[in-house]
Short mmCIF file of C-alpha atoms in Angstrom, two decimals:
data_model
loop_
_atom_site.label_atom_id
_atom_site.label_comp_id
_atom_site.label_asym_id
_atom_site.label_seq_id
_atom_site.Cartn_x
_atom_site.Cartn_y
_atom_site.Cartn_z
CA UNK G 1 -46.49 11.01 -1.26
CA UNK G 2 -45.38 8.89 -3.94
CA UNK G 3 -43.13 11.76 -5.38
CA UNK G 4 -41.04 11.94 -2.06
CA UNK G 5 -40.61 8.14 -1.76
CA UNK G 6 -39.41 8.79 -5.27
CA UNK G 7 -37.25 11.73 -4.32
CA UNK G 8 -35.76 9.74 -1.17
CA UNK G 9 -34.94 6.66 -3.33
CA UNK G 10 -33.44 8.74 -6.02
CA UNK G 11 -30.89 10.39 -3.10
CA UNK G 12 -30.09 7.22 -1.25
CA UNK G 13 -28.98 5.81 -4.44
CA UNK G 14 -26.77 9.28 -5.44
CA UNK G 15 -25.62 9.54 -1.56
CA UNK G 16 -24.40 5.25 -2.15
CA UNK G 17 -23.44 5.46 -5.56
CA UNK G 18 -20.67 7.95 -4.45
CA UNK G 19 -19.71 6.06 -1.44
CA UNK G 20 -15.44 5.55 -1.28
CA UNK G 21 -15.45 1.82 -2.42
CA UNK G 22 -11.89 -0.25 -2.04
CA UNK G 23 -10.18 -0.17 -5.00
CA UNK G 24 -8.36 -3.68 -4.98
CA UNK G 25 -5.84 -1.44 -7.76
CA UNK G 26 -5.08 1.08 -5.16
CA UNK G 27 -1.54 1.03 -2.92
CA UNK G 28 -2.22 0.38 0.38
CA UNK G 29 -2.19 3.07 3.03
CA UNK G 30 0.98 3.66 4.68
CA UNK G 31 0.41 2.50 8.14
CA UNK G 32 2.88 0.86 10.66
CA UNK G 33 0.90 -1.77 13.09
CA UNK G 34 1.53 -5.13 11.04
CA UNK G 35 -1.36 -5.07 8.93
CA UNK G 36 0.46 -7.57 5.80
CA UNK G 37 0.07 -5.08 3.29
CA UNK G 38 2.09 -4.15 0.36
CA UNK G 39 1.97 -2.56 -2.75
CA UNK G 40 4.14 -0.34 -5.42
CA UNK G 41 4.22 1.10 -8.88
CA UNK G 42 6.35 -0.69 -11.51
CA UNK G 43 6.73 1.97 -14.18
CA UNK G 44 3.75 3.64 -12.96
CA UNK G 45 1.40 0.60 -12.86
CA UNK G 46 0.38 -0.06 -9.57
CA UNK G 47 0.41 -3.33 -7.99
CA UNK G 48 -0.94 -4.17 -4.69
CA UNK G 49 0.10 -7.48 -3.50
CA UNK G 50 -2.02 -9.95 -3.92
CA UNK G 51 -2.68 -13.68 -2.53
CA UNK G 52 -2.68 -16.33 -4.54
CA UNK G 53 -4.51 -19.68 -3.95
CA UNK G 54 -1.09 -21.71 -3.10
CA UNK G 55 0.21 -18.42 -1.01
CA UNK G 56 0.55 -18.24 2.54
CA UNK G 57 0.54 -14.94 2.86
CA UNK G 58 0.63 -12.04 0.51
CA UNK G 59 3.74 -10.61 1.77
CA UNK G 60 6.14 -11.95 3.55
CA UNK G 61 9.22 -11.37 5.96
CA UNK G 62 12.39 -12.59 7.64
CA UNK G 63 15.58 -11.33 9.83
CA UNK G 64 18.54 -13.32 10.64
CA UNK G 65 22.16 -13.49 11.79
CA UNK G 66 24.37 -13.80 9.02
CA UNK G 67 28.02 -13.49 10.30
CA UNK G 68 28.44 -10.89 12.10
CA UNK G 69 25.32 -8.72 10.56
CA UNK G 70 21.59 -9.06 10.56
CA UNK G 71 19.78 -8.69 7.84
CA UNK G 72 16.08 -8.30 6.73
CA UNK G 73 14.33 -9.57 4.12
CA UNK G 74 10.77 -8.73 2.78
CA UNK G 75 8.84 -10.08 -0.39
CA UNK G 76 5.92 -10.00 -2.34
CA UNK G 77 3.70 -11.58 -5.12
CA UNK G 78 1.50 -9.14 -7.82
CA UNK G 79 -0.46 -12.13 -9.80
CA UNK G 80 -2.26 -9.19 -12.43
CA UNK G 81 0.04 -8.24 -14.56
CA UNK G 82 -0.30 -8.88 -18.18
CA UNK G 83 2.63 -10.48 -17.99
CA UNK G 84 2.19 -13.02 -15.45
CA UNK G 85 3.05 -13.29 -12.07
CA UNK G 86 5.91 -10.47 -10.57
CA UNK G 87 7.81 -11.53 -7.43
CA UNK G 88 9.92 -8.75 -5.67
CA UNK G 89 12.38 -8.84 -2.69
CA UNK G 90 14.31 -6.35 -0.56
CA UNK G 91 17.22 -7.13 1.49
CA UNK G 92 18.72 -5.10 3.89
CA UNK G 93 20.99 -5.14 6.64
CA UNK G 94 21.39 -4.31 9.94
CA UNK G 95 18.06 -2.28 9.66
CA UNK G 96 16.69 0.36 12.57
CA UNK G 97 13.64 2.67 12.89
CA UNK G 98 14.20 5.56 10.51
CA UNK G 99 17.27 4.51 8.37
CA UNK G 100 17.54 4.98 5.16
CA UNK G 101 18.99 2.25 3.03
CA UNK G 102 21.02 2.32 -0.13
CA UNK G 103 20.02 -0.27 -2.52
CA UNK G 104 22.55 -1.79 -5.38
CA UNK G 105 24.28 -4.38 -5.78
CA UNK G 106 27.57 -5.42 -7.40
CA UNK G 107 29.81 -8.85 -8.71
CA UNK G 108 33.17 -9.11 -7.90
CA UNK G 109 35.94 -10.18 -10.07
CA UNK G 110 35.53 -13.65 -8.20
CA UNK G 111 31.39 -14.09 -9.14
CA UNK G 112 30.63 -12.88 -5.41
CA UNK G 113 28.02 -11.00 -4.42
CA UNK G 114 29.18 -7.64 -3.02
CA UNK G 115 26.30 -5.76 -1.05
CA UNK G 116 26.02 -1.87 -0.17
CA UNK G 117 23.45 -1.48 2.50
CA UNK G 118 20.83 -3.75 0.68
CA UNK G 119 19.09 -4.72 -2.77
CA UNK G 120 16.02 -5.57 -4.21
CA UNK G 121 15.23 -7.90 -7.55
CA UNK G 122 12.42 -9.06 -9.89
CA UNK G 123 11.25 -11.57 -11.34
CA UNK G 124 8.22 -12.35 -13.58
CA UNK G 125 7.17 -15.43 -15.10
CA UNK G 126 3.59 -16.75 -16.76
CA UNK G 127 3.27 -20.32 -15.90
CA UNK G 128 5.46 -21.47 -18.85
CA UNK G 129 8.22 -19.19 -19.30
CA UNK G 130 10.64 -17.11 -16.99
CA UNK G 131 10.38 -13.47 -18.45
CA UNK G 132 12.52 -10.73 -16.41
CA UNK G 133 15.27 -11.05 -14.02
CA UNK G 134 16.00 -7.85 -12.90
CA UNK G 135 18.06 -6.25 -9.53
CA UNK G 136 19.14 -2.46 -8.32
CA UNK G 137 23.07 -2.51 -9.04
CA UNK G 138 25.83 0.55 -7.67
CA UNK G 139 25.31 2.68 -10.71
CA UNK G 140 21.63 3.82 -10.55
CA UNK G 141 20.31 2.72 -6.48
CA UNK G 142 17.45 3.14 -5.22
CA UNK G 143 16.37 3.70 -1.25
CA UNK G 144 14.49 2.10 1.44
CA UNK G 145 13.04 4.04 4.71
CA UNK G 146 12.00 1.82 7.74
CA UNK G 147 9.22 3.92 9.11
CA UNK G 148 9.09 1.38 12.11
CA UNK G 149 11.39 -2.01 12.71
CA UNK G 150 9.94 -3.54 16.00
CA UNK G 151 12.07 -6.40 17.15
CA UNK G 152 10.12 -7.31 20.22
CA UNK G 153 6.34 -6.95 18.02
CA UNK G 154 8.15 -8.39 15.08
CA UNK G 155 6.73 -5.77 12.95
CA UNK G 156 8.56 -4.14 9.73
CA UNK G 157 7.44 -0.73 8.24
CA UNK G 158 8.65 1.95 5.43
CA UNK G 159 8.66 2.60 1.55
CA UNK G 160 10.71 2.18 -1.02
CA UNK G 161 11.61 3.49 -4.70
CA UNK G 162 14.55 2.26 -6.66
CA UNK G 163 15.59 0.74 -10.85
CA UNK G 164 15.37 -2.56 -11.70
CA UNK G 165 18.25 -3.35 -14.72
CA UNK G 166 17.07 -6.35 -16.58
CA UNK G 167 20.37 -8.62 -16.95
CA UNK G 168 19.98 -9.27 -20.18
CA UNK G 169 19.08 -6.81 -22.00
CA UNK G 170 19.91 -3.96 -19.83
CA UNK G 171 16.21 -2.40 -19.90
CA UNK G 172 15.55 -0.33 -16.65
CA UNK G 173 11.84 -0.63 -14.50
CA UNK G 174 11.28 1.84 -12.26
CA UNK G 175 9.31 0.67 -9.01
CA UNK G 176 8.05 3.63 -7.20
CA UNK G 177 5.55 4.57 -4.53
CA UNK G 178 6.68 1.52 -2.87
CA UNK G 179 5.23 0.88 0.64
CA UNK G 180 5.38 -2.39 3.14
CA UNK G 181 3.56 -3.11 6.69
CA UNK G 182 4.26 -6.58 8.10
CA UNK G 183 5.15 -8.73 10.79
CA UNK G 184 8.04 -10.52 9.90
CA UNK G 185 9.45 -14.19 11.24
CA UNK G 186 12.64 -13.85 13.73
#
């Protein structure tokens, strides 16, 4: 008797101990119903977002008139790097179910910003000093693919993969296996 109590025991803890536990490192799934989750790989690092104690949200979003476009706007916050904290946003405009968006970026001769169908920047910072600032620009873009944009559930789905060029040094992060599900603010 004693040996299959043993025996049982032993099982229930092999049968538990290789239960599928959430791995708060993992990317999110790729779903599409406004569940507030985000996550990518910055040169192959993953980093789910996260919330922080001051944080609303972990991941937020917004679309608006401006002139004659609208545009949509999506961030996030990653607070375990061992760098600090890494804040990314995606802009894009005029954005539909199933496009796919270029993302660069480009100055002017005049210091304006000149947009191609979107872009996306970095930044990350430790709570004394500002480390990267970093943005897609024209010669190496990256992409964006709305999987679902719901104006009347307010709800924003896709991925995303593009380069981040550091501007000042020039150093290139790749963020890949990028993916977004939110409900955004009108």
């Amino acid at each position: 008797m004693k040996g299959r109590v043993l025996l049982t025991g032993l099982m229930a803890t092999l049968l538990c101990s290789s239960c599928d536990k959430n791995d708060p490192d993992a990317l999110p799934k790729e779903t599409q119903h406004g569940a507030n989750t985000a996550g990518y790989a910055l040169d192959g690092k993953v980093l789910p977002a996260v919330r922080c104690i001051t944080c609303l949200e972990t991941v937020g979003g917004n679309y608006y008139p401006i002139a004659k476009d609208k545009v949509f706007t999506f961030g996030m916050q990653n607070h375990k790097t061992s760098a600090g904290t890494v804040e990314l946003s995606v802009l894009v405009t005029n954005p539909k179910t199933g496009g796919v968006y270029q993302l660069g970026e480009g100055i002017s001769s005049v210091g304006q910003h000149v947009m191609t169908q979107g872009y996306a920047r970095m930044k990350r910072y430790d709570d004394k000093t500002f480390f990267i600032a970093a943005s897609t620009d024209p010669a190496n873009m990256g992409t964006l693919t709305l999987t679902r944009f719901d104006t009347v559930a307010h709800i924003a789905a896709g991925t995303f993969s593009f380069p981040l060029r550091d501007h000042d040094t020039g150093q290139y992060y790749y963020v890949t296996k990028g993916r977004f599900d939110l409900h955004y603010d009108d």
